[in-house]
Short mmCIF file of C-alpha atoms and ligand atoms in Angstrom, two decimals:
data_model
loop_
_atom_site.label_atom_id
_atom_site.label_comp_id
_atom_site.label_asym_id
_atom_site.label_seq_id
_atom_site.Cartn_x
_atom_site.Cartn_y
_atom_site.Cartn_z
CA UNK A 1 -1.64 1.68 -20.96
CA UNK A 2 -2.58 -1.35 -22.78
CA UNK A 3 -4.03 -2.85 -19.46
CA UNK A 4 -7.84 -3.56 -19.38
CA UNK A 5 -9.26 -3.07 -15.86
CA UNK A 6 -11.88 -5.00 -14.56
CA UNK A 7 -13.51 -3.03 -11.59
CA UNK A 8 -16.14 -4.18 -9.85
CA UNK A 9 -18.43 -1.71 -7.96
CA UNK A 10 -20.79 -3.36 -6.12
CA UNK A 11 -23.18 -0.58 -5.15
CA UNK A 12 -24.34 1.98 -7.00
CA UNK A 13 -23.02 5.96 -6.26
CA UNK A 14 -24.91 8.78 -6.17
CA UNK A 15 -23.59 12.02 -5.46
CA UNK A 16 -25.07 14.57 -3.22
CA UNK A 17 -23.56 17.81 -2.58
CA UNK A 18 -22.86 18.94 0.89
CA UNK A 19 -24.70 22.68 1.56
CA UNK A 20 -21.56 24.05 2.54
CA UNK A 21 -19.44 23.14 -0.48
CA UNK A 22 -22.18 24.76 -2.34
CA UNK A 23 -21.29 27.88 -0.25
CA UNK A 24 -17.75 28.71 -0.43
CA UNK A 25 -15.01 29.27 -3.11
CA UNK A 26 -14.06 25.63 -2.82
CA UNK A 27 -17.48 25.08 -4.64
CA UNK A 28 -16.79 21.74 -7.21
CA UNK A 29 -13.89 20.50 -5.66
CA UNK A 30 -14.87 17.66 -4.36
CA UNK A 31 -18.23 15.29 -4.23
CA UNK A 32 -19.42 13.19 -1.69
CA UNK A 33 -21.55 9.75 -2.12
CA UNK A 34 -24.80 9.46 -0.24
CA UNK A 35 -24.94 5.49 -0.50
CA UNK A 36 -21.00 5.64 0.64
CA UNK A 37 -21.02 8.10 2.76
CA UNK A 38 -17.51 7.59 4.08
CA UNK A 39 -16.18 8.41 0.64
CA UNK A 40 -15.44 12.17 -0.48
CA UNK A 41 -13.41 12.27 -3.35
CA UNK A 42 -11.66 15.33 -4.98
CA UNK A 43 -13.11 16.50 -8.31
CA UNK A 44 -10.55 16.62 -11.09
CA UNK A 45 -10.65 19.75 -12.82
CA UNK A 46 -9.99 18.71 -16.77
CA UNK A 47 -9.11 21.71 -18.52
CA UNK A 48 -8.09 20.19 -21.76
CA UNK A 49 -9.77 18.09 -23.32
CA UNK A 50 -9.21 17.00 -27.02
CA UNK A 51 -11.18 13.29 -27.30
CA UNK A 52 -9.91 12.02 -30.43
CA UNK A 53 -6.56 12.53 -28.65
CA UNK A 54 -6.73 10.87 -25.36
CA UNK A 55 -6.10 7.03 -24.88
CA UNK A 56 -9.29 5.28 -23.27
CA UNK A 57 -8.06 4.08 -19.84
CA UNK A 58 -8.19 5.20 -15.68
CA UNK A 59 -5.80 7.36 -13.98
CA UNK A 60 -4.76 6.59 -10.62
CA UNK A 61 -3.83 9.11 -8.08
CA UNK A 62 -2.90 9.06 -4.30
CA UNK A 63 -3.75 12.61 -2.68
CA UNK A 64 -2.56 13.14 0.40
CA UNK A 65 -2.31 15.88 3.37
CA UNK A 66 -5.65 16.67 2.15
CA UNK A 67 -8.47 19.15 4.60
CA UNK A 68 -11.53 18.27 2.79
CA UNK A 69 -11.65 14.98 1.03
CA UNK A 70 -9.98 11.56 2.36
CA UNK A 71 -6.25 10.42 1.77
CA UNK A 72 -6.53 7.38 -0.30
CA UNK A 73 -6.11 5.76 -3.73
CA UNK A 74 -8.37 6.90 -6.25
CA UNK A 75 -9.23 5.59 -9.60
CA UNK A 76 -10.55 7.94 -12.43
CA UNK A 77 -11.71 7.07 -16.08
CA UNK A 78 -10.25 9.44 -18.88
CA UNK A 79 -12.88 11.63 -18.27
CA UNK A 80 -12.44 12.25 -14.85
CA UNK A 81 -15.43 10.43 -13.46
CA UNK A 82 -14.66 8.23 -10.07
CA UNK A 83 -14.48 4.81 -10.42
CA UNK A 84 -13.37 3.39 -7.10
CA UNK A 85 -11.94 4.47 -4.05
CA UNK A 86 -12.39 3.27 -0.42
CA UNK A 87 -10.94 -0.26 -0.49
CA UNK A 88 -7.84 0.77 2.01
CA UNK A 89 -10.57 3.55 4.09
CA UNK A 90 -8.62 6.76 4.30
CA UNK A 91 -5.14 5.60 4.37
CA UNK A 92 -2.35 6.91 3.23
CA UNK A 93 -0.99 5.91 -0.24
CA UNK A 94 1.77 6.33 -2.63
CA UNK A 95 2.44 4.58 -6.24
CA UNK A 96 -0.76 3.41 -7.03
CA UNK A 97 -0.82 1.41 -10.58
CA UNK A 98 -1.81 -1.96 -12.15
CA UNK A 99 0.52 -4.78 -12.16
CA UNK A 100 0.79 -7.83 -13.02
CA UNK A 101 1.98 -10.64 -10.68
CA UNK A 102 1.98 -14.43 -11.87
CA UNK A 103 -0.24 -13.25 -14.87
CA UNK A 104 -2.75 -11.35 -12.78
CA UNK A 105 -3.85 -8.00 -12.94
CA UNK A 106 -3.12 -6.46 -9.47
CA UNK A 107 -3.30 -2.74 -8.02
CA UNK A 108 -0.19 -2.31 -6.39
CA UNK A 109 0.25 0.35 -3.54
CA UNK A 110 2.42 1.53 -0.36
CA UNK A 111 0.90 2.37 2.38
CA UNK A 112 2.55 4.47 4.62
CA UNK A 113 2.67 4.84 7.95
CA UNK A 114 0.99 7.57 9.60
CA UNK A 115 2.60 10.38 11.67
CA UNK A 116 5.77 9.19 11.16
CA UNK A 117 5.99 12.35 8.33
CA UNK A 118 5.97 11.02 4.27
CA UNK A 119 9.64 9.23 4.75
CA UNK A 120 8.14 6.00 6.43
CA UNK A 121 5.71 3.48 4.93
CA UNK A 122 4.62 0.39 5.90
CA UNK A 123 3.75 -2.75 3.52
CA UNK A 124 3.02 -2.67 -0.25
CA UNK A 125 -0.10 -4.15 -0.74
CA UNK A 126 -1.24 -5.72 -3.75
CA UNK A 127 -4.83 -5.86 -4.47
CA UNK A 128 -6.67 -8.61 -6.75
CA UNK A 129 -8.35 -6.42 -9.00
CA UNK A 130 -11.52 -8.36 -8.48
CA UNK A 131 -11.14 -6.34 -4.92
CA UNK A 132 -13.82 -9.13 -3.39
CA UNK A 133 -13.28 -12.72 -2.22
CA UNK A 134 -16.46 -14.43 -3.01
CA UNK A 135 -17.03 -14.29 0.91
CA UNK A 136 -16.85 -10.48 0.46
CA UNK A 137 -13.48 -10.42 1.76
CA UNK A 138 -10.62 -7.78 0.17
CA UNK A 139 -8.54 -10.06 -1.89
CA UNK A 140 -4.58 -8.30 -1.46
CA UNK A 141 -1.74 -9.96 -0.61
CA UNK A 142 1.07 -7.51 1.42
CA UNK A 143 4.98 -7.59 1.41
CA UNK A 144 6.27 -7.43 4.33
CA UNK A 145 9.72 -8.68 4.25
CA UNK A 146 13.13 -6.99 3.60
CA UNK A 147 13.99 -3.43 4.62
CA UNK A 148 11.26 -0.66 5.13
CA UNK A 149 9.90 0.90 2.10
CA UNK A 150 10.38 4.74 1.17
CA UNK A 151 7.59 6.27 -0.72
CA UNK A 152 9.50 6.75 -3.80
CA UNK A 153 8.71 3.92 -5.92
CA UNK A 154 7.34 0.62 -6.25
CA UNK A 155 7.88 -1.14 -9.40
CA UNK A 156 6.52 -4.77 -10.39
CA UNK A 157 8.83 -6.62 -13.27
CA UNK A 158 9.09 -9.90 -14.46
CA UNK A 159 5.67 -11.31 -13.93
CA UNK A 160 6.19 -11.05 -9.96
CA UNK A 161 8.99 -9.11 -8.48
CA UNK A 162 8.43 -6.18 -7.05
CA UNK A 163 11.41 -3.75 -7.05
CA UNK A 164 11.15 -1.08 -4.02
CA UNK A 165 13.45 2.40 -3.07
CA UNK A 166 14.32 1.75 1.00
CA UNK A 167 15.31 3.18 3.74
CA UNK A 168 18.18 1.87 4.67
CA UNK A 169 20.16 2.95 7.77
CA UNK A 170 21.30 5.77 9.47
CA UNK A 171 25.16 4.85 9.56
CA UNK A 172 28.43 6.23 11.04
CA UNK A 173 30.89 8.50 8.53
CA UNK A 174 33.64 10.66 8.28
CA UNK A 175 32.36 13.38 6.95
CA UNK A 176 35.37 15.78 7.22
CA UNK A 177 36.02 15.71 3.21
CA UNK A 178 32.40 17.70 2.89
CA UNK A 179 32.80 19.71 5.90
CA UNK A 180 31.49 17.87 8.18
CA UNK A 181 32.39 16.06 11.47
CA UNK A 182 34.71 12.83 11.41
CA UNK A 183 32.06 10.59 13.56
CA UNK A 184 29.05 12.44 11.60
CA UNK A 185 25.64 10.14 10.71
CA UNK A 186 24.49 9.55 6.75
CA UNK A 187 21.51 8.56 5.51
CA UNK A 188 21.23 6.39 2.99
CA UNK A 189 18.67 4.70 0.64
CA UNK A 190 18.81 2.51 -1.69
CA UNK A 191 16.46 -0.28 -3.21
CA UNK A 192 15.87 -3.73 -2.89
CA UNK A 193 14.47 -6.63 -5.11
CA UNK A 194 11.49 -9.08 -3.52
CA UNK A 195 9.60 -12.37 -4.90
CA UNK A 196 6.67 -11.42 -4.08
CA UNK A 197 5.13 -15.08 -4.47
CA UNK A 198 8.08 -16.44 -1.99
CA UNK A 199 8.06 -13.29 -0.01
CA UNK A 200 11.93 -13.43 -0.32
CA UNK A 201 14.41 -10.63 -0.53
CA UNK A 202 16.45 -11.06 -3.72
CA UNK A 203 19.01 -7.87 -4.27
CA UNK A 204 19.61 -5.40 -1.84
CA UNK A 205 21.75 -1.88 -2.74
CA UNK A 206 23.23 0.60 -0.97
CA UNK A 207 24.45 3.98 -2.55
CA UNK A 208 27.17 4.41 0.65
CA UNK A 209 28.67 0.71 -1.07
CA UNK A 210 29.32 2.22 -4.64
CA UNK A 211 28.82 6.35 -4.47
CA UNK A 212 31.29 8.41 -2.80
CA UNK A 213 29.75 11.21 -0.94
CA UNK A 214 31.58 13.89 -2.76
CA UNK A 215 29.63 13.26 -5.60
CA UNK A 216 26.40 14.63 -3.49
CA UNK A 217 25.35 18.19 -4.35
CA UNK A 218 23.56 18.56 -1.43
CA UNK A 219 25.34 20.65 1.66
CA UNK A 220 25.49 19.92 4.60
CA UNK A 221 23.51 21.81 7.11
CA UNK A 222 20.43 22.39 5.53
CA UNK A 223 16.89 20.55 5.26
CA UNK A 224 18.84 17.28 4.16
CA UNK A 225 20.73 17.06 7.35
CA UNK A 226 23.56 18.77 9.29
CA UNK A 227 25.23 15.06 10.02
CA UNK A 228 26.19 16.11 13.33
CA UNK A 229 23.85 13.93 15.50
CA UNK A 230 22.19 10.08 14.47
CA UNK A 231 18.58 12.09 14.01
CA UNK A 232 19.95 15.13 11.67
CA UNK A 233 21.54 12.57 9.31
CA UNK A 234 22.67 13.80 6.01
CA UNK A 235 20.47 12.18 3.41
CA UNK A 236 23.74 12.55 0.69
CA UNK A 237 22.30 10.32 -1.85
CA UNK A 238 18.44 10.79 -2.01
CA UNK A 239 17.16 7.79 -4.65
CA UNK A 240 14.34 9.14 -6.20
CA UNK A 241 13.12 6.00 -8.70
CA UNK A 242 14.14 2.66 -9.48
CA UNK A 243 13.55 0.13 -12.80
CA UNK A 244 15.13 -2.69 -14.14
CA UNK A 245 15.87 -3.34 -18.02
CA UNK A 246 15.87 -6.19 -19.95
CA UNK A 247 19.06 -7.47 -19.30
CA UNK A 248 19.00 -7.09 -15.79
CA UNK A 249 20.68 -4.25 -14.75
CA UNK A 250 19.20 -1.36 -12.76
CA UNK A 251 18.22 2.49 -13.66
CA UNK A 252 18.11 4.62 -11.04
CA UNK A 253 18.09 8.21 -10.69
CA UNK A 254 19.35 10.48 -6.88
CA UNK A 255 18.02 13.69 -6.31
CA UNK A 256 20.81 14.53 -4.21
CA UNK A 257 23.92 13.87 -6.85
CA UNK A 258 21.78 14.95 -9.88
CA UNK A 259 22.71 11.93 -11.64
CA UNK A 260 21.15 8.81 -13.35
CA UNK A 261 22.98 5.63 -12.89
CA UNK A 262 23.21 2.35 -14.28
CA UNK A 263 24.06 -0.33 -11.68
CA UNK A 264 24.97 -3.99 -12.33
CA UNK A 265 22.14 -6.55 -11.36
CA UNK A 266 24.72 -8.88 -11.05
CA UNK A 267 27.32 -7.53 -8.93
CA UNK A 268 26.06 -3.91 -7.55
CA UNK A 269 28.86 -2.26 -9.28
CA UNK A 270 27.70 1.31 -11.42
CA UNK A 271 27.53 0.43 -15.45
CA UNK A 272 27.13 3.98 -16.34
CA UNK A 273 26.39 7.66 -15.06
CA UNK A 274 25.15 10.22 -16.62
CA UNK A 275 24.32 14.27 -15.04
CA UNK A 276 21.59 15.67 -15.08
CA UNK A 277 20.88 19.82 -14.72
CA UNK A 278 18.18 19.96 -12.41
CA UNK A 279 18.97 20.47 -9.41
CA UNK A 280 17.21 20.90 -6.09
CA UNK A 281 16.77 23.79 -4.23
CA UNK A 282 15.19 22.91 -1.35
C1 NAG B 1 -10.42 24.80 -13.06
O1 NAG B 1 -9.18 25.30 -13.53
C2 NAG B 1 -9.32 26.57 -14.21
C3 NAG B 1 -7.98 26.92 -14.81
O2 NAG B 1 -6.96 26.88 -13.83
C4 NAG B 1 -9.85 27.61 -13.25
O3 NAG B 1 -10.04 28.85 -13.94
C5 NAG B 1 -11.19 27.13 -12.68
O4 NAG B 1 -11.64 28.04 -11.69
C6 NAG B 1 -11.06 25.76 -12.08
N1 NAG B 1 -12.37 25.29 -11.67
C7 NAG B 1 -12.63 24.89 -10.44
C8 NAG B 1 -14.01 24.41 -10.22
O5 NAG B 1 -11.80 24.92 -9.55
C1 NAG B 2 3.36 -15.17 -15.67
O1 NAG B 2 3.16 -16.21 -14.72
C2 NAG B 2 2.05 -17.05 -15.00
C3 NAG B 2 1.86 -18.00 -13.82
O2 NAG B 2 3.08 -18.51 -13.38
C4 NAG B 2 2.28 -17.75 -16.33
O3 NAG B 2 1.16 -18.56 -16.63
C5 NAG B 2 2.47 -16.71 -17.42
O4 NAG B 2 2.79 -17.35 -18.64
C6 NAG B 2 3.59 -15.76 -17.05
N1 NAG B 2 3.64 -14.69 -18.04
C7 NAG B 2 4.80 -14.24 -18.53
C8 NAG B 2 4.70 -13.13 -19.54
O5 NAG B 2 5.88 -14.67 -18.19
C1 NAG B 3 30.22 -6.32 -12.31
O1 NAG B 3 29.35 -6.77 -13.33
C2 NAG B 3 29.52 -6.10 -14.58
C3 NAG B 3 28.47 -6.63 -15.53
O2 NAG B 3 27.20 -6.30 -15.06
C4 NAG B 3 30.93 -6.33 -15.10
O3 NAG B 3 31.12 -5.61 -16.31
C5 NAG B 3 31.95 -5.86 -14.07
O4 NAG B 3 33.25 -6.20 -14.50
C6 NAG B 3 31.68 -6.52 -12.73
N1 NAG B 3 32.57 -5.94 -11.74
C7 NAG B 3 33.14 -6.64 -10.78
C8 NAG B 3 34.01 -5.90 -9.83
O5 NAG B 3 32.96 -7.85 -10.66
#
């Protein structure tokens, strides 16, 4: 990854296996810390392993739903050993990776909301990677402006600018051209630009501005949304990742129309399209 991370962890672990992991068919799963003992973390089970082939560096992953260990962002080395979890307690995490803001290294996050189901989230937080004040105090800074993130994707670019998928509104639409009722309800999500060091909102896009709802491959009337009432809305579009290129423009790809698009980062407009095959089933 070309990133060297400089993790601090200030006490020392040592792992102790509870009796009743040792007893069950979940045996090696997970491991729990005696000198930490609000930390269980899962085990990662490496089943290849060719050393002269794998790149020195951490992997970061953000379980979740999870019965015996804690939700969370975890860091691994390449071998699979913990390195540090716990700074957020047992929240619930998505896109966990190192960034760099004004030439720091930072761990970037979303946390999400919880019980409000794995649509909602609440601010991205973006840790110091020294993790400690020297008070002791977590050093993160948090977005909190613009629209409410989805858990899709969190990108950093440019030294500092975070680029976010969002929820965006449940809004009013004819629906009759996809069989659907003329006052029915869309969902739609799109993504949105923010300074993080001025905390200011600097693009905001919506698919419903620039992509037709025919193009959507999704019916009606199924998981996605019947369209008929404001809390069944159809979710037509469905981004599923955002990044920006050199030139400014914006690659995106929706679940929903099978297609990547290009979209203008100066004017909203879509550059280019191009189908893809999958398609969802669900
Ligand atoms: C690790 O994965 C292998 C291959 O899927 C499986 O046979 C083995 O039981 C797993 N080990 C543990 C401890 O779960
Ligand atoms: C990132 O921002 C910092 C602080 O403003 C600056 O010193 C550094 O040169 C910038 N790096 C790049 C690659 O733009
Ligand atoms: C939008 O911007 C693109 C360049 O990114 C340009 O080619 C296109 O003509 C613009 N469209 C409108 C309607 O301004």
């Amino acid at each position: 990854m070309g990133i060297s991370i400089r993790i601090h962890i200030h006490l020392i672990l040592w792992t102790i296996w509870s009796s009743w992991v040792a007893l069950g068919a979940t045996a090696s799963k997970f491991e729990c810390f005696q000198s930490r003992p609000d930390i269980c973390a899962p085990i990662l089970n490496i089943t290849l392993y060719e050393h002269n082939h794998v790149t020195p560096g951490y992997l970061f992953i953000t379980p979740y739903d999870m019965t015996t260990c804690n939700d969370g962002p975890y860091v691994y080395n390449h071998i699979g050993e913990l390195v540090w979890y716990g700074a957020v307690g047992k929240e619930f995490v998505h896109n966990l990776y190192p960034c760099h803001i004004a030439g720091k290294d930072k761990l970037c996050m979303l946390k999400m909301r919880h019980g409000e189901g794995i649509t909602s989230s609440g601010p991205v937080i973006l840790f110091d990677l020294g993790l400690y004040t020297p008070d002791g105090e977590r050093d993160f800074t948090e977005i909190n402006v613009g629209m409410e993130p989805d858990m899709h994707e969190l990108r950093i670019v440019n030294n500092g600018t975070a680029i976010i998928t969002t929820w965006l509104a449940t809004r009013s639409w004819d629906l009759t051209s996809v069989g659907g009722p003329p006052n029915g309800y869309l969902r739609t999500a799109g993504f949105q630009e923010i300074d993080v060091q001025t905390q200011t909102v600097t693009f905001m896009w919506d698919p419903v501005d620039h992509i037709e709802i025919e193009a959507s491959q999704m019916e009606l009337g199924r998981k996605w949304g019947d369209g008929i009432r404001p809390e069944t809305d159809w979710d037509y579009f469905h981004i599923n990742s955002v990044d920006k290129t050199r030139n400014g423009d914006y690659l995106i790809s929706s679940r929903h129309t099978s297609t990547i698009y290009m979209i203008s980062g100066q004017n909203g407009t879509v550059v280019e399209t191009r189908r893809i095959q999958i398609r969802f089933h669900i």
